[in-house]
Coordinates of C-alpha atoms in Angstrom, one line a residue:
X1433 CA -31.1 3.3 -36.0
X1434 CA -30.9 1.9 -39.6
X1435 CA -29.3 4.5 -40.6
X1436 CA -27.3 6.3 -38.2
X1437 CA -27.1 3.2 -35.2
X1438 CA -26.8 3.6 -31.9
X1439 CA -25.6 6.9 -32.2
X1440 CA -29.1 7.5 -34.1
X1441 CA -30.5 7.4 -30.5
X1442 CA -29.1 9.5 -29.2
X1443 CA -30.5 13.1 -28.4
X1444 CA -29.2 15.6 -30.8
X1445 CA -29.7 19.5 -30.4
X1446 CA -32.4 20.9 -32.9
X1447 CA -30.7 23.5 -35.9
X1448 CA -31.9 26.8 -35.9
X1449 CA -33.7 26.3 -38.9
X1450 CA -35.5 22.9 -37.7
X1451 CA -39.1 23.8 -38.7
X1452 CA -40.2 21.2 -36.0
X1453 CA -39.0 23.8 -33.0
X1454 CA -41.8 25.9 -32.0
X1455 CA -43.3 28.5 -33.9
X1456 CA -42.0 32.1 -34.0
X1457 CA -43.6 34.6 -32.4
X1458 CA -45.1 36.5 -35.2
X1459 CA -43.1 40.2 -36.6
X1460 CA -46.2 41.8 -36.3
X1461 CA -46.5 41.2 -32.5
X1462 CA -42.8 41.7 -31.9
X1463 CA -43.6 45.1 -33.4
X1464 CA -46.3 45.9 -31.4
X1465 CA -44.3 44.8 -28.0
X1466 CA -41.6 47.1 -29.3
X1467 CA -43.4 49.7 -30.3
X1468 CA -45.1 49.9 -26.6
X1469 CA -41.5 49.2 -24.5
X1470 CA -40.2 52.3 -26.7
X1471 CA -43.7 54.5 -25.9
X1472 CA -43.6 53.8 -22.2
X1473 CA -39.7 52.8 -21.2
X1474 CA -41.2 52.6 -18.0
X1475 CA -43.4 49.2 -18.5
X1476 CA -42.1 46.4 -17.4
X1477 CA -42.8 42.7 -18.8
X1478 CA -46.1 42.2 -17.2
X1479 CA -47.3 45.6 -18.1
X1480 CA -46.6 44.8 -21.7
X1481 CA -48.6 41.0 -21.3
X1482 CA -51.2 42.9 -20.0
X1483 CA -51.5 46.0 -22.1
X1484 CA -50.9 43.5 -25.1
X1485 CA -54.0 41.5 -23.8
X1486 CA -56.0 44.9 -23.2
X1487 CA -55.7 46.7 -25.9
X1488 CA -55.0 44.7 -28.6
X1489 CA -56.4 41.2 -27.7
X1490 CA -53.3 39.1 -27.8
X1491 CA -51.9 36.6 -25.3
X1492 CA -48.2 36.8 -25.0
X1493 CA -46.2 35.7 -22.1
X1494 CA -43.5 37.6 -20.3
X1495 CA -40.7 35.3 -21.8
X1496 CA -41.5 36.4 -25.2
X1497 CA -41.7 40.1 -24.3
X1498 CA -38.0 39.5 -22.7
X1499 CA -36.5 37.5 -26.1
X1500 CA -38.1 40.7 -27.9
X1501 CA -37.1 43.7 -26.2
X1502 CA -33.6 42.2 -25.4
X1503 CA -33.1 41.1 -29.1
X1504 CA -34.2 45.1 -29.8
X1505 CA -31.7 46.1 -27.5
X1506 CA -34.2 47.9 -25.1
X1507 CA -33.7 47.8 -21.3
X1508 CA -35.2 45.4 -19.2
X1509 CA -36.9 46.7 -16.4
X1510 CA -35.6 45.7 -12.7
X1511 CA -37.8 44.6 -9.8
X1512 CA -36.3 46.4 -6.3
X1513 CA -37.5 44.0 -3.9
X1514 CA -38.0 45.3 -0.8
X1515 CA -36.6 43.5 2.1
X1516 CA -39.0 43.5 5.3
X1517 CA -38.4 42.3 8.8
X1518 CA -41.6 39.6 10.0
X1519 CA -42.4 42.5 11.9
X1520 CA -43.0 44.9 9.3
X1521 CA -45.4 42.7 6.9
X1522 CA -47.5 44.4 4.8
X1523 CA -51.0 43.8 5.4
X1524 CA -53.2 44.0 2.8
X1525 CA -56.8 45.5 2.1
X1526 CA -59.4 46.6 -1.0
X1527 CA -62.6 47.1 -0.2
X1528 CA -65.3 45.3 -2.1
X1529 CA -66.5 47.3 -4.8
X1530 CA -66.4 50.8 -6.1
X1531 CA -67.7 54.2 -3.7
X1532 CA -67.2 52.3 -0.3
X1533 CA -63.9 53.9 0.0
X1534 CA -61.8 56.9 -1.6
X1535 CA -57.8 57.5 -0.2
X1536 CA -56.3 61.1 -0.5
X1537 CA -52.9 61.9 -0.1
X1538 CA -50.7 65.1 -0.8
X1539 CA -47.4 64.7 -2.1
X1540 CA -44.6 67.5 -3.7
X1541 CA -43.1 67.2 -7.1
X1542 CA -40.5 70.8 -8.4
X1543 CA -41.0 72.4 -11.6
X1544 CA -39.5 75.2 -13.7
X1545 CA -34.9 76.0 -13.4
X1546 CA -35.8 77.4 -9.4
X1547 CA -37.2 74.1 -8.5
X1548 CA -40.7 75.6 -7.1
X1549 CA -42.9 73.4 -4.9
X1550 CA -45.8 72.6 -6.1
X1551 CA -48.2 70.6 -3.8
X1552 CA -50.4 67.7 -5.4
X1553 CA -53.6 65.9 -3.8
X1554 CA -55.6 63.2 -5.2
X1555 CA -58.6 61.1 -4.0
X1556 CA -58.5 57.2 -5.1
X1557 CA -61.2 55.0 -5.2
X1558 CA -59.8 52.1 -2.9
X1559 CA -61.5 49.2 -4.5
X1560 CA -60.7 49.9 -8.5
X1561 CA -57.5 52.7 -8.2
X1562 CA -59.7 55.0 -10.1
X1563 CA -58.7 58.9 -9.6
X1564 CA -61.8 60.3 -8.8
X1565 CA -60.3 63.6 -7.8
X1566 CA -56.9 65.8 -8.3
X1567 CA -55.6 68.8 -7.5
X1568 CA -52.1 70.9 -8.6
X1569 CA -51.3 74.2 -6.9
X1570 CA -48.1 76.1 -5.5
X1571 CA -50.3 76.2 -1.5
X1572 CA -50.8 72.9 0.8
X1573 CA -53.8 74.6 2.2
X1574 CA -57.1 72.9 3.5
X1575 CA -58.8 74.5 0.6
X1576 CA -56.5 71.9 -1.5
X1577 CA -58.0 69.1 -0.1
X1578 CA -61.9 70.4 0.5
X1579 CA -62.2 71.6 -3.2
X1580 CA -61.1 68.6 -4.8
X1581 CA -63.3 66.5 -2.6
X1582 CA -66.4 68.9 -3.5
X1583 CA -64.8 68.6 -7.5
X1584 CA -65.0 64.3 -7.1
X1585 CA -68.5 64.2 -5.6
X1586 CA -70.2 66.3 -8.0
X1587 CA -68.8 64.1 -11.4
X1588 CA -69.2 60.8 -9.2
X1589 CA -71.3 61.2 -5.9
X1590 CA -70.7 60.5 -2.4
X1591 CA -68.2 57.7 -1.2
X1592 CA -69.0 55.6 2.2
X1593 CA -65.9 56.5 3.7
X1594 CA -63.0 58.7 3.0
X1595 CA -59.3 57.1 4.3
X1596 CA -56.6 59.9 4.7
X1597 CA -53.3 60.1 7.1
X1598 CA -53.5 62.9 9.6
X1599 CA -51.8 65.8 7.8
X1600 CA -53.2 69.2 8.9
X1601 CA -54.9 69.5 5.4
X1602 CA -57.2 66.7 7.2
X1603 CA -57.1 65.9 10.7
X1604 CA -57.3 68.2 14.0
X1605 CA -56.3 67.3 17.4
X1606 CA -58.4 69.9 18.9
X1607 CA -61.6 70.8 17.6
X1608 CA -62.2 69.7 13.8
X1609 CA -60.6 70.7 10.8
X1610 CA -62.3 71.8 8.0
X1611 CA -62.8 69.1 5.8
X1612 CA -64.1 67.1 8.4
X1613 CA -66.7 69.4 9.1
X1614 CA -67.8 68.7 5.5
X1615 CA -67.5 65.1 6.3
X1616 CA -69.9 65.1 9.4
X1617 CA -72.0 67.4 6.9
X1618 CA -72.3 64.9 3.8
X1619 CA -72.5 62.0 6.8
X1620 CA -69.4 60.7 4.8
X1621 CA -67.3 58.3 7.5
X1622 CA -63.6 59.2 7.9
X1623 CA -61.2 57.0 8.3
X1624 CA -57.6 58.4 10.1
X1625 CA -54.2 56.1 9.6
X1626 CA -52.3 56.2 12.9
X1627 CA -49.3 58.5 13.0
X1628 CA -46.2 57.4 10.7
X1629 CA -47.4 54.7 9.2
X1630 CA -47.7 55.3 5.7
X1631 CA -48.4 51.9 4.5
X1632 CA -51.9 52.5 5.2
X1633 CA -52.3 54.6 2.2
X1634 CA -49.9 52.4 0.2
X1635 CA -52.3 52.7 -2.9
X1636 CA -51.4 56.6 -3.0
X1637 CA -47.8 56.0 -2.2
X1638 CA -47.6 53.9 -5.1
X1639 CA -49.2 56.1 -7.1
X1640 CA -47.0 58.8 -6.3
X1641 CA -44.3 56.9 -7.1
X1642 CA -45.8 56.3 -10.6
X1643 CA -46.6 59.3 -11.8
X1644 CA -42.9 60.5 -10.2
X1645 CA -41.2 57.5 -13.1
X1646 CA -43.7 57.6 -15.6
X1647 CA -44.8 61.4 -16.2
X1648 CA -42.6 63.9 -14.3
X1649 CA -39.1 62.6 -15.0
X1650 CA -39.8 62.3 -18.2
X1651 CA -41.8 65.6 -19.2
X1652 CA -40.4 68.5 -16.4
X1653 CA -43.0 70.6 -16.6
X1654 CA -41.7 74.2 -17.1
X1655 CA -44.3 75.8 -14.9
X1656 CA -47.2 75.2 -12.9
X1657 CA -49.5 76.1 -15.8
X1658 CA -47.9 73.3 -17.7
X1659 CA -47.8 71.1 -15.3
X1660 CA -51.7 71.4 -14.7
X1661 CA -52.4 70.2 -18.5
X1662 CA -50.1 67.5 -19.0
X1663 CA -51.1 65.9 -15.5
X1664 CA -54.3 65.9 -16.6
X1665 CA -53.9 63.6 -19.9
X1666 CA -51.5 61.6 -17.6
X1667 CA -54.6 60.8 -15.3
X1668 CA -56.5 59.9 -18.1
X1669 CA -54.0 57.8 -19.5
X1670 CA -53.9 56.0 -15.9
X1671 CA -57.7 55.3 -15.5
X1672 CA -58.3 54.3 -19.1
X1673 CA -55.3 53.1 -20.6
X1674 CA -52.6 51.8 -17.9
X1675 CA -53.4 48.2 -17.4
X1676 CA -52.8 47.5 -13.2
X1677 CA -51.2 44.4 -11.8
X1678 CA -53.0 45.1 -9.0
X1679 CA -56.3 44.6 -10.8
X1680 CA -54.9 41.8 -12.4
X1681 CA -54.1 43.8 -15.8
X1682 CA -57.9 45.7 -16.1
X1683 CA -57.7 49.4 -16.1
X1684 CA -58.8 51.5 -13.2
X1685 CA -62.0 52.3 -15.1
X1686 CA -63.2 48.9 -15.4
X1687 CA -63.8 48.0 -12.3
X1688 CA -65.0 51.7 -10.9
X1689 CA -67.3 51.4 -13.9
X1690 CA -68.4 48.5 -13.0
X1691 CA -67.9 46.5 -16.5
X1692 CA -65.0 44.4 -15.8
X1693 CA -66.6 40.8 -16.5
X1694 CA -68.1 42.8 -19.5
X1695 CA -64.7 43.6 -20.6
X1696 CA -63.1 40.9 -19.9
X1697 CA -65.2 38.4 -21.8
X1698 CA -65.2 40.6 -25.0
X1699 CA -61.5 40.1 -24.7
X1700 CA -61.0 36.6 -24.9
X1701 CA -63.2 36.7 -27.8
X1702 CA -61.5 38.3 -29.5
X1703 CA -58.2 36.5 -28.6
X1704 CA -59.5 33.3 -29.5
X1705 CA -60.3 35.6 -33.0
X1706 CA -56.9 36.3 -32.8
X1707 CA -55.4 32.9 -32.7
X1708 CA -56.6 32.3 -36.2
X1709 CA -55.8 35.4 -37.6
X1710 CA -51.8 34.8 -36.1
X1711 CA -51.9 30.9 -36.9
X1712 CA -52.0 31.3 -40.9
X1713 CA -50.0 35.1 -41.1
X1714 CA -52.7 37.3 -40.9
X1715 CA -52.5 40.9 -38.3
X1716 CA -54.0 40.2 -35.5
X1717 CA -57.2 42.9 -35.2
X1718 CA -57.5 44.7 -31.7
X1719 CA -60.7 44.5 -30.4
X1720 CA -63.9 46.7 -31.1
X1721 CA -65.7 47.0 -28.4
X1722 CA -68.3 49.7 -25.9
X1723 CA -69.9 48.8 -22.9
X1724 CA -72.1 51.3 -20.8
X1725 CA -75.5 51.9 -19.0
X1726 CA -78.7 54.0 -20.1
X1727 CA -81.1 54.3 -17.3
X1728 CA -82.3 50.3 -16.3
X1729 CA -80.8 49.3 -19.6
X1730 CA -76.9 47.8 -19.6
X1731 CA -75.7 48.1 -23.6
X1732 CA -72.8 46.6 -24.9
X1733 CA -71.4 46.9 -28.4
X1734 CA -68.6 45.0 -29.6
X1735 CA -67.0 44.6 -33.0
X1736 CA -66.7 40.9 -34.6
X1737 CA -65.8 39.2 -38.1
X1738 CA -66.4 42.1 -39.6
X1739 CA -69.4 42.5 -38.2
X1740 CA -71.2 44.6 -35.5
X1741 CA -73.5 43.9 -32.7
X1742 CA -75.8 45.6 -29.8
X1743 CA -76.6 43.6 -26.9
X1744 CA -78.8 45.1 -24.7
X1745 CA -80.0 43.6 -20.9
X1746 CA -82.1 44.6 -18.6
X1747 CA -81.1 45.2 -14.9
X1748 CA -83.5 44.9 -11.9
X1749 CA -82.0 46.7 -8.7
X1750 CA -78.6 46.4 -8.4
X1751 CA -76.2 47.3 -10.9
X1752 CA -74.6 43.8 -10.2
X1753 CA -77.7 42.0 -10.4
X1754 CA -77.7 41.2 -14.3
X1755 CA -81.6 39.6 -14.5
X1756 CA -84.0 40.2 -16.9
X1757 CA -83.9 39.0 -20.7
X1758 CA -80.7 39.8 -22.8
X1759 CA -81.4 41.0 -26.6
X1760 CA -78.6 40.8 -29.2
X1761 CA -79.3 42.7 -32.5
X1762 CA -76.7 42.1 -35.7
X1763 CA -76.3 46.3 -36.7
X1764 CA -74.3 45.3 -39.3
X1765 CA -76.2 46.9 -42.3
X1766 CA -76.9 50.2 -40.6
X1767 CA -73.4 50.9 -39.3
X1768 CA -71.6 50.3 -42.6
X1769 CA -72.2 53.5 -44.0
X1770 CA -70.6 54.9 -40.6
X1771 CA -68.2 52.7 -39.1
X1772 CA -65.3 50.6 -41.0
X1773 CA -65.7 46.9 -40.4
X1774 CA -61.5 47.1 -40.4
X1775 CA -58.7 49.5 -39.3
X1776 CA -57.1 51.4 -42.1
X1777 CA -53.2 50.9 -42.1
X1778 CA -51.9 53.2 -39.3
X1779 CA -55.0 53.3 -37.8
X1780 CA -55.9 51.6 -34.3
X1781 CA -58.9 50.4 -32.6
X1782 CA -58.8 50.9 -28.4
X1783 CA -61.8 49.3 -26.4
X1784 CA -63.4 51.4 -24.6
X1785 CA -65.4 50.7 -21.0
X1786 CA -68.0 53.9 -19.8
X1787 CA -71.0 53.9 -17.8

């Protein structure tokens, strides 16, 4: 007001080079956001937050992964919402934790210049989205079906109850078909969606619809035989490495793994590790980190301050039921001959969840 008077009161819009307005985001993370929407066009601005918090233990929000990929000049992906009548609502279900309840569906995708069918089948854990099973071939046969069933319970054992539409490949209306005969065998419960309503196996529909954007429009697999290997990075790719808004941006494997909360606490770690490193200019360093189970024995490793450590619990009974005493060891000293406390340039580190 001394100076300037009344007009010294008034509000006045901040320059663009006012160092009072909020701090920049960071060219390192603006980088990394890039560097992913260019990698997988398909990701939209919550699949970038959460991949950014997954894999490389960063909070952004989706405003600043807009104001980056639009400043780039990258597309912004668009949101079809779906417009539904009362009458059609969606009702929604997950069942409480992983094995209670796989989903299979078959779907068609075309490959080679004479657009040949191939048929696809997969069997989806219901509670974490984890693809337990899949199956590519140029037949929709019951063998389809039965063998990648017998495939998913020899890697992961036996589900509760097995949720499928009723396609001939699974249902009869006279007699039984053949895969549930092995159902009744392996005292496996199966569950049958009434007829034409696929929204009870929304989870597969929306996978199909997934690996339709993100995989086969983009590769076009020449033949089957090609087709068969590059699916089955893609899966991998989907139950270790896609973060799921469904699963509120965890991957498939950390919940049918069971090591979610595990997971999800070494992340903020090393977010709040992060801050820091962002605050005064440094690169922010993704996090280090391997969580599993040997025998009674839950281990979890994890990467921090240039340092290493091995916590190790002890579980009574359930795998949930973390009781017992819980050790914490600095391996520092013996892991420096093997392991780099940092990531070379060009180099990244990807946390990793197993059991």
């Amino acid at each position: 007001y001394n100076e300037h008077g009344s007009d010294g009161l008034m509000n006045k819009r901040p320059s663009a080079n006012d160092k009072r307005v909020g701090m920049k985001t960071p060219q390192s993370i603006r980088s990394e956001i890039i560097q992913v929407k260019k990698k997988d066009p398909s990701f939209g601005l919550k699949k970038i937050k959460h991949w950014m918090y997954r894999f490389r233990g960063v909070k952004v929000s989706t405003g600043t992964v807009r104001k980056t990929i639009t400043a780039e000049g990258l597309p912004v992906v668009k949101v079809k919402k779906k417009k539904r009548l009362s009458s059609q609502k969606v009702r929604r279900f997950e069942r409480a934790r992983a094995m209670q309840l796989w989903q299979s569906d078959i779907t068609q995708f075309t490959v080679g210049q004479h657009s040949m069918r191939v048929y696809l089948t997969i069997f989806m854990d219901d509670h974490s989205r984890y693809i337990v099973g899949w199956r590519l071939q140029s037949r929709q046969t019951a063998d389809l079906v039965i063998d990648t069933l017998k495939d998913a319970m020899v890697k992961y054992g036996k589900p509760e109850e097995v949720l499928t539409d009723q396609g001939r490949q699974y249902f009869a209306w006279r007699g039984k078909s053949e895969l549930e005969k092995l159902l009744e065998k392996e005292n496996i419960k199966h569950v049958v969606s009434r007829a034409h309503h696929p929204q009870t196996l929304g989870k597969c529909e929306r996978f199909w619809e997934t690996v339709g954007n993100e995989f086969w429009t983009r590769i076009r697999p020449f033949d089957l035989d090609e087709a068969k290997v590059r699916l089955k990075y893609y899966i991998d790719h989907y139950n270790y490495q896609r973060p799921h808004q469904g699963l509120d941006g965890q991957v498939p494997a950390d919940r049918f793994f069971g090591v979610a909360a595990d997971v999800r606490e070494v992340l903020e770690k090393s977010v709040k590790e992060n801050s820091l490193r962002i605050a005064v200019g440094d690169l922010p360093r993704p996090p280090a980190f391997l969580i599993g189970q040997v025998g009674d024995q839950r281990i979890a490793f994890h990467g921090t301050a240039g340092s290493f450590y091995l916590n190790n619990e002890h579980i009574n009974g359930d795998m949930n039921a973390n009781t017992g005493n819980t050790n914490s060891t600095n391996i520092n000293n013996q892991l420096t001959q093997e392991l780099p406390t940092q990531a070379m340039p060009g180099e990244t580190t990807q946390g990793i969840a197993i059991s």
